[in-house]
mmCIF file of C-alpha atoms in Angstrom:
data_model
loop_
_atom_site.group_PDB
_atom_site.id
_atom_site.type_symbol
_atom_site.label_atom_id
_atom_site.label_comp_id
_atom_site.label_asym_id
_atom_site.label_seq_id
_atom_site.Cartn_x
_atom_site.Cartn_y
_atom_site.Cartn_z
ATOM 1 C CA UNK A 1 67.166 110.323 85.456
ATOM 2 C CA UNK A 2 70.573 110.836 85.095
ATOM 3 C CA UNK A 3 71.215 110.493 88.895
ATOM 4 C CA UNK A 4 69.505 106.942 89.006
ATOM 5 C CA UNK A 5 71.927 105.856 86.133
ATOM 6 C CA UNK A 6 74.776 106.762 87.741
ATOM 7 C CA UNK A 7 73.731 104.919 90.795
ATOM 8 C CA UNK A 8 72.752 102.102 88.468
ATOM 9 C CA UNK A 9 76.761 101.983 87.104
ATOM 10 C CA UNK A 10 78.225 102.285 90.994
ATOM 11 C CA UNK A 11 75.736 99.799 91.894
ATOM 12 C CA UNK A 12 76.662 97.174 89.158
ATOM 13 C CA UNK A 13 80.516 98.498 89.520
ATOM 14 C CA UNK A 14 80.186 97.221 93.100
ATOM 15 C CA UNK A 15 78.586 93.786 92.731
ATOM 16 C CA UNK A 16 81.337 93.255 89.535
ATOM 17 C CA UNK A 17 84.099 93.171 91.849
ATOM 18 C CA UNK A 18 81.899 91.178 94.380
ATOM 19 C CA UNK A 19 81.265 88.204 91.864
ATOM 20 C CA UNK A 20 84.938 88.633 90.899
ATOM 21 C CA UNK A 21 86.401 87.674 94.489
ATOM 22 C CA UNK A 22 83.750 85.335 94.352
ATOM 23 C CA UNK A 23 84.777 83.966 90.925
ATOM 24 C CA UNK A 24 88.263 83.941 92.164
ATOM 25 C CA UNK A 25 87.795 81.746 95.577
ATOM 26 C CA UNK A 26 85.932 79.792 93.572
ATOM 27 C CA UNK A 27 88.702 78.884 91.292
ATOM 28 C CA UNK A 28 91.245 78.522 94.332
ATOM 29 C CA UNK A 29 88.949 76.329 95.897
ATOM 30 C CA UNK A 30 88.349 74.368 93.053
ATOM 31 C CA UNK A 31 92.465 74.030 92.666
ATOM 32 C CA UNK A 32 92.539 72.799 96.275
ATOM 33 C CA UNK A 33 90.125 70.157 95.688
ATOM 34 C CA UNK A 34 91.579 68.970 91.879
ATOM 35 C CA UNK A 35 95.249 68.333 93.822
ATOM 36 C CA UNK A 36 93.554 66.899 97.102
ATOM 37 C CA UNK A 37 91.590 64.071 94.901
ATOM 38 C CA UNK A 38 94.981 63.679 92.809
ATOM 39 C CA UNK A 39 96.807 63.020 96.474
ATOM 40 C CA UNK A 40 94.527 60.374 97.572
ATOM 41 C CA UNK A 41 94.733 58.700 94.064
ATOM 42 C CA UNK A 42 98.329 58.766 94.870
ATOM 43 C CA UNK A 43 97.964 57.512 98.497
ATOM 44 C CA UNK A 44 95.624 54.900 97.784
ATOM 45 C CA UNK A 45 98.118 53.402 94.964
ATOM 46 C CA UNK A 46 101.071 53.824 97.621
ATOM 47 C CA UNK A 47 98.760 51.716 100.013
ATOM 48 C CA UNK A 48 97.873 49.117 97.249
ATOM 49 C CA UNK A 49 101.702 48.625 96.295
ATOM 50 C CA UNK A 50 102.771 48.402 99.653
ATOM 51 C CA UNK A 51 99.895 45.294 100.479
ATOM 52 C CA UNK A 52 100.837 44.047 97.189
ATOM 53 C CA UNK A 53 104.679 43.911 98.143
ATOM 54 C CA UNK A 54 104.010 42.518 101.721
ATOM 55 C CA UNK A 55 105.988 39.403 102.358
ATOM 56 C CA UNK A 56 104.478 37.061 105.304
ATOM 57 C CA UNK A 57 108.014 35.136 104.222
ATOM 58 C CA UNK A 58 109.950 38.030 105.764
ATOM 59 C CA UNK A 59 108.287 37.892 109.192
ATOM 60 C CA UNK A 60 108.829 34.356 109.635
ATOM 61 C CA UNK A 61 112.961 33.936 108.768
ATOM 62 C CA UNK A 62 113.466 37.633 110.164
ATOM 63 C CA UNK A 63 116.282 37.894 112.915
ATOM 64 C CA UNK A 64 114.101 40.734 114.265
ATOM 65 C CA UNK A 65 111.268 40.241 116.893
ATOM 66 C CA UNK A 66 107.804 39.467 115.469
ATOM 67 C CA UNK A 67 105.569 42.449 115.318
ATOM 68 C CA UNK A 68 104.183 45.070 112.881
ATOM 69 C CA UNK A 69 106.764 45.624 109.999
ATOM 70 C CA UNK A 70 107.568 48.281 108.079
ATOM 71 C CA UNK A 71 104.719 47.875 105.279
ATOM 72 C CA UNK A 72 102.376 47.541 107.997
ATOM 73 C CA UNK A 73 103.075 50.968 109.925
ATOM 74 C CA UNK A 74 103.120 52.557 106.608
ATOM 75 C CA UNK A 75 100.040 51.359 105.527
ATOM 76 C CA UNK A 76 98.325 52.494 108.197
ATOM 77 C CA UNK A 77 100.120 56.280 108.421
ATOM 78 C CA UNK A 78 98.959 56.355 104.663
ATOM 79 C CA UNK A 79 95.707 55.728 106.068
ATOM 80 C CA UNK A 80 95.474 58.009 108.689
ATOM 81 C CA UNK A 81 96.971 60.887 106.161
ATOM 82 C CA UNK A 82 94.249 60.012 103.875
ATOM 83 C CA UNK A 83 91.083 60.067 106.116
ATOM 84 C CA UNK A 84 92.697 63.778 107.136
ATOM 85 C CA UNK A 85 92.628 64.696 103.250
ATOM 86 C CA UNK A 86 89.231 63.334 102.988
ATOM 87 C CA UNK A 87 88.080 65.186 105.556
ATOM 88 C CA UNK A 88 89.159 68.301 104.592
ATOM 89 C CA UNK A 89 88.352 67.528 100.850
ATOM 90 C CA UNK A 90 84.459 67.505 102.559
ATOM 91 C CA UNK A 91 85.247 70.734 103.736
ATOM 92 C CA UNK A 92 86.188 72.488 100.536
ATOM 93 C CA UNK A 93 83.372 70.671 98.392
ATOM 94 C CA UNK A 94 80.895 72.863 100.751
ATOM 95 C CA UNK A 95 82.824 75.930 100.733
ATOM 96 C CA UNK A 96 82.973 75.165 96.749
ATOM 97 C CA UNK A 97 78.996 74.588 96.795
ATOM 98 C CA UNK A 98 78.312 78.005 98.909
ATOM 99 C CA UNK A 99 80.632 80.182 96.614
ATOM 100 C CA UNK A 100 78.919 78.650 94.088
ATOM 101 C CA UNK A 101 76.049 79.925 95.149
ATOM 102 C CA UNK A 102 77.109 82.847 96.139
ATOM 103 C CA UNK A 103 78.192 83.358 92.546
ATOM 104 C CA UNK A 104 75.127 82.287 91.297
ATOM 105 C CA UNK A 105 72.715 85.146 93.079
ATOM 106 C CA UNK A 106 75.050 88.050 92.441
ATOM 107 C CA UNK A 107 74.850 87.069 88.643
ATOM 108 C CA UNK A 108 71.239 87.115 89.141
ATOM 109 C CA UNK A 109 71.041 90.519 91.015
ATOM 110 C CA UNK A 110 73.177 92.121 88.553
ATOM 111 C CA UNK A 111 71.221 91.340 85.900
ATOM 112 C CA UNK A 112 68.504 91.974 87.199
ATOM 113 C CA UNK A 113 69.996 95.653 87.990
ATOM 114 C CA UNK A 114 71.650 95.803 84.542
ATOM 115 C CA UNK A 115 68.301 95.017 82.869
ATOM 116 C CA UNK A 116 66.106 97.068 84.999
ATOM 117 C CA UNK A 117 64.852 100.855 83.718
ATOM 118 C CA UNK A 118 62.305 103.238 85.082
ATOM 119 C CA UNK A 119 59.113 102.712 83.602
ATOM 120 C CA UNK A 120 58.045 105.778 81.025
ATOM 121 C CA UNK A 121 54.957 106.483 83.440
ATOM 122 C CA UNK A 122 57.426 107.062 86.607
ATOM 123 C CA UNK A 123 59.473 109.790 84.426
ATOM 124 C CA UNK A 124 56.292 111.694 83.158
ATOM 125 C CA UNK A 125 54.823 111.680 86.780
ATOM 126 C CA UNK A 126 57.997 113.429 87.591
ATOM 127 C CA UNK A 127 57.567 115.587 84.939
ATOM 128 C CA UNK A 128 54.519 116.544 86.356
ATOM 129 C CA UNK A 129 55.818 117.124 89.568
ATOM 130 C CA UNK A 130 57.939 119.115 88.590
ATOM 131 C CA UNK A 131 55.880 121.770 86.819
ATOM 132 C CA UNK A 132 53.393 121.489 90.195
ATOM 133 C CA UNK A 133 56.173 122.684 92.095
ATOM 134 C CA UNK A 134 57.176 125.444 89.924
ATOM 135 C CA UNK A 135 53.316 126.453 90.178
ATOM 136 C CA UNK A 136 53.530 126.423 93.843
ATOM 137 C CA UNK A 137 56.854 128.581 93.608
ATOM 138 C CA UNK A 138 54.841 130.759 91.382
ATOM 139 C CA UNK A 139 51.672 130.725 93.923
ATOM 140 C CA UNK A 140 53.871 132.139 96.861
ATOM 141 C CA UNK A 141 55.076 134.481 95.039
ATOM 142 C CA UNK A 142 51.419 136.172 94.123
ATOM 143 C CA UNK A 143 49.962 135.103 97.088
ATOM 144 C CA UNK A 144 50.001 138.747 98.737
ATOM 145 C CA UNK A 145 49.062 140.010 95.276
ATOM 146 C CA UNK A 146 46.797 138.563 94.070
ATOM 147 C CA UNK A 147 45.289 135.939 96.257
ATOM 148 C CA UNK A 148 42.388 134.709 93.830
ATOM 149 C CA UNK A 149 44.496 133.575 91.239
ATOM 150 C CA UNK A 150 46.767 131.767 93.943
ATOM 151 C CA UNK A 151 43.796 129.940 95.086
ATOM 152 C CA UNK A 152 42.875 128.892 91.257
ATOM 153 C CA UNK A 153 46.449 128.061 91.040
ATOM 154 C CA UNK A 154 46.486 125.446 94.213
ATOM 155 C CA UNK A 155 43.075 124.088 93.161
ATOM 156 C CA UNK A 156 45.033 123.384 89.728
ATOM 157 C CA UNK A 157 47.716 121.822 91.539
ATOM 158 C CA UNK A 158 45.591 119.963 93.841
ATOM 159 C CA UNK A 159 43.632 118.088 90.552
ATOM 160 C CA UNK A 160 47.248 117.937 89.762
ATOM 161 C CA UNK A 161 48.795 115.975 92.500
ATOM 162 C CA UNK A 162 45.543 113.692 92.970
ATOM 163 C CA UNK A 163 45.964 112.455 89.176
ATOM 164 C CA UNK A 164 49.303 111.600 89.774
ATOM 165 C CA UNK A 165 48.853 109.582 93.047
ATOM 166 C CA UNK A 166 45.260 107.944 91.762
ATOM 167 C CA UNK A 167 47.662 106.568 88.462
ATOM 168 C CA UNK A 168 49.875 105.438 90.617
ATOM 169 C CA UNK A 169 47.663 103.446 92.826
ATOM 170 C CA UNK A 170 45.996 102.255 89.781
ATOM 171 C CA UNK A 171 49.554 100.654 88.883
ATOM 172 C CA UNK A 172 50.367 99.546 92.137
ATOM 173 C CA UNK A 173 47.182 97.330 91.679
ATOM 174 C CA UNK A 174 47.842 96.431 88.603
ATOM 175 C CA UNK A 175 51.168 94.831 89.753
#
């Protein structure tokens, strides 16, 4: 069984550095989202100060011709930046969600890989496979020779090879 082990240790090698990238993006992503909500909070105070320190005053004694001022126009470029950080905020919370996932089945799968060995009944059938196909080795060997005790010899393995594959139907029903 020491070939299924060390595909068992490649196998779980493999989905380590899998959930690591995974692990990884996640973090990034999470990053991107922590400064994008700290931006807005900052935008959306910038917006509140500048309403706050709009002067309908100014607009009426200024030499300048009546229109938008400069509040105004800034106001509203704060709120076109901040729809475009929302936006891609939305974005990143479902990227987040899918690594998440993501992240979430490969832990699964690699315990359920880590935690998985081969039932005692699979490695004694084997076992018994084995020796059957030593027998049969042995059979065409003496087959010229001595033919009857080749034919007692397959019979043997034939009881053999039927025990082995009635058990395992048994367990496959079982299951």
């Amino acid at each position: 069984m020491k070939s299924f082990e060390e595909f068992k240790e490649t196998l779980l090698e493999s989905f380590d550095i899998e959930l690591n990238e995974y692990k990884e993006k996640f973090e990034n992503i999470q990053d991107v989202i922590m400064k994008s909500n700290i931006k807005i909070q900052e935008i959306d105070k910038k917006i509140l100060e500048l309403s706050k320190s709009k002067d309908s005053s100014f607009d009426i004694f200024s030499p300048s011709e009546h229109g938008e001022d400069f509040n105004s126009l800034e106001i509203g470029k704060l709120n076109k930046t901040m729809e475009v950080l929302k936006e891609e905020l939305e974005t990143d919370k479902k990227i987040e969600m899918e690594l998440k996932s993501k992240i979430s089945n490969k832990e699964k799968i690699v315990k359920m890989v880590d935690t998985y060995k081969v039932p005692k009944e699979e490695i004694s059938n084997i076992g018994e496979i084995k020796k059957c196909k030593e027998k049969l080795e042995f059979c065409s060997k003496i087959c010229i020779t001595d033919s009857n005790r080749c034919k007692i010899e397959l019979e043997k393995i034939i009881n053999d090879l039927s025990n082995i594959i009635d058990d395992n139907v048994s367990r496959e029903t079982l299951n």
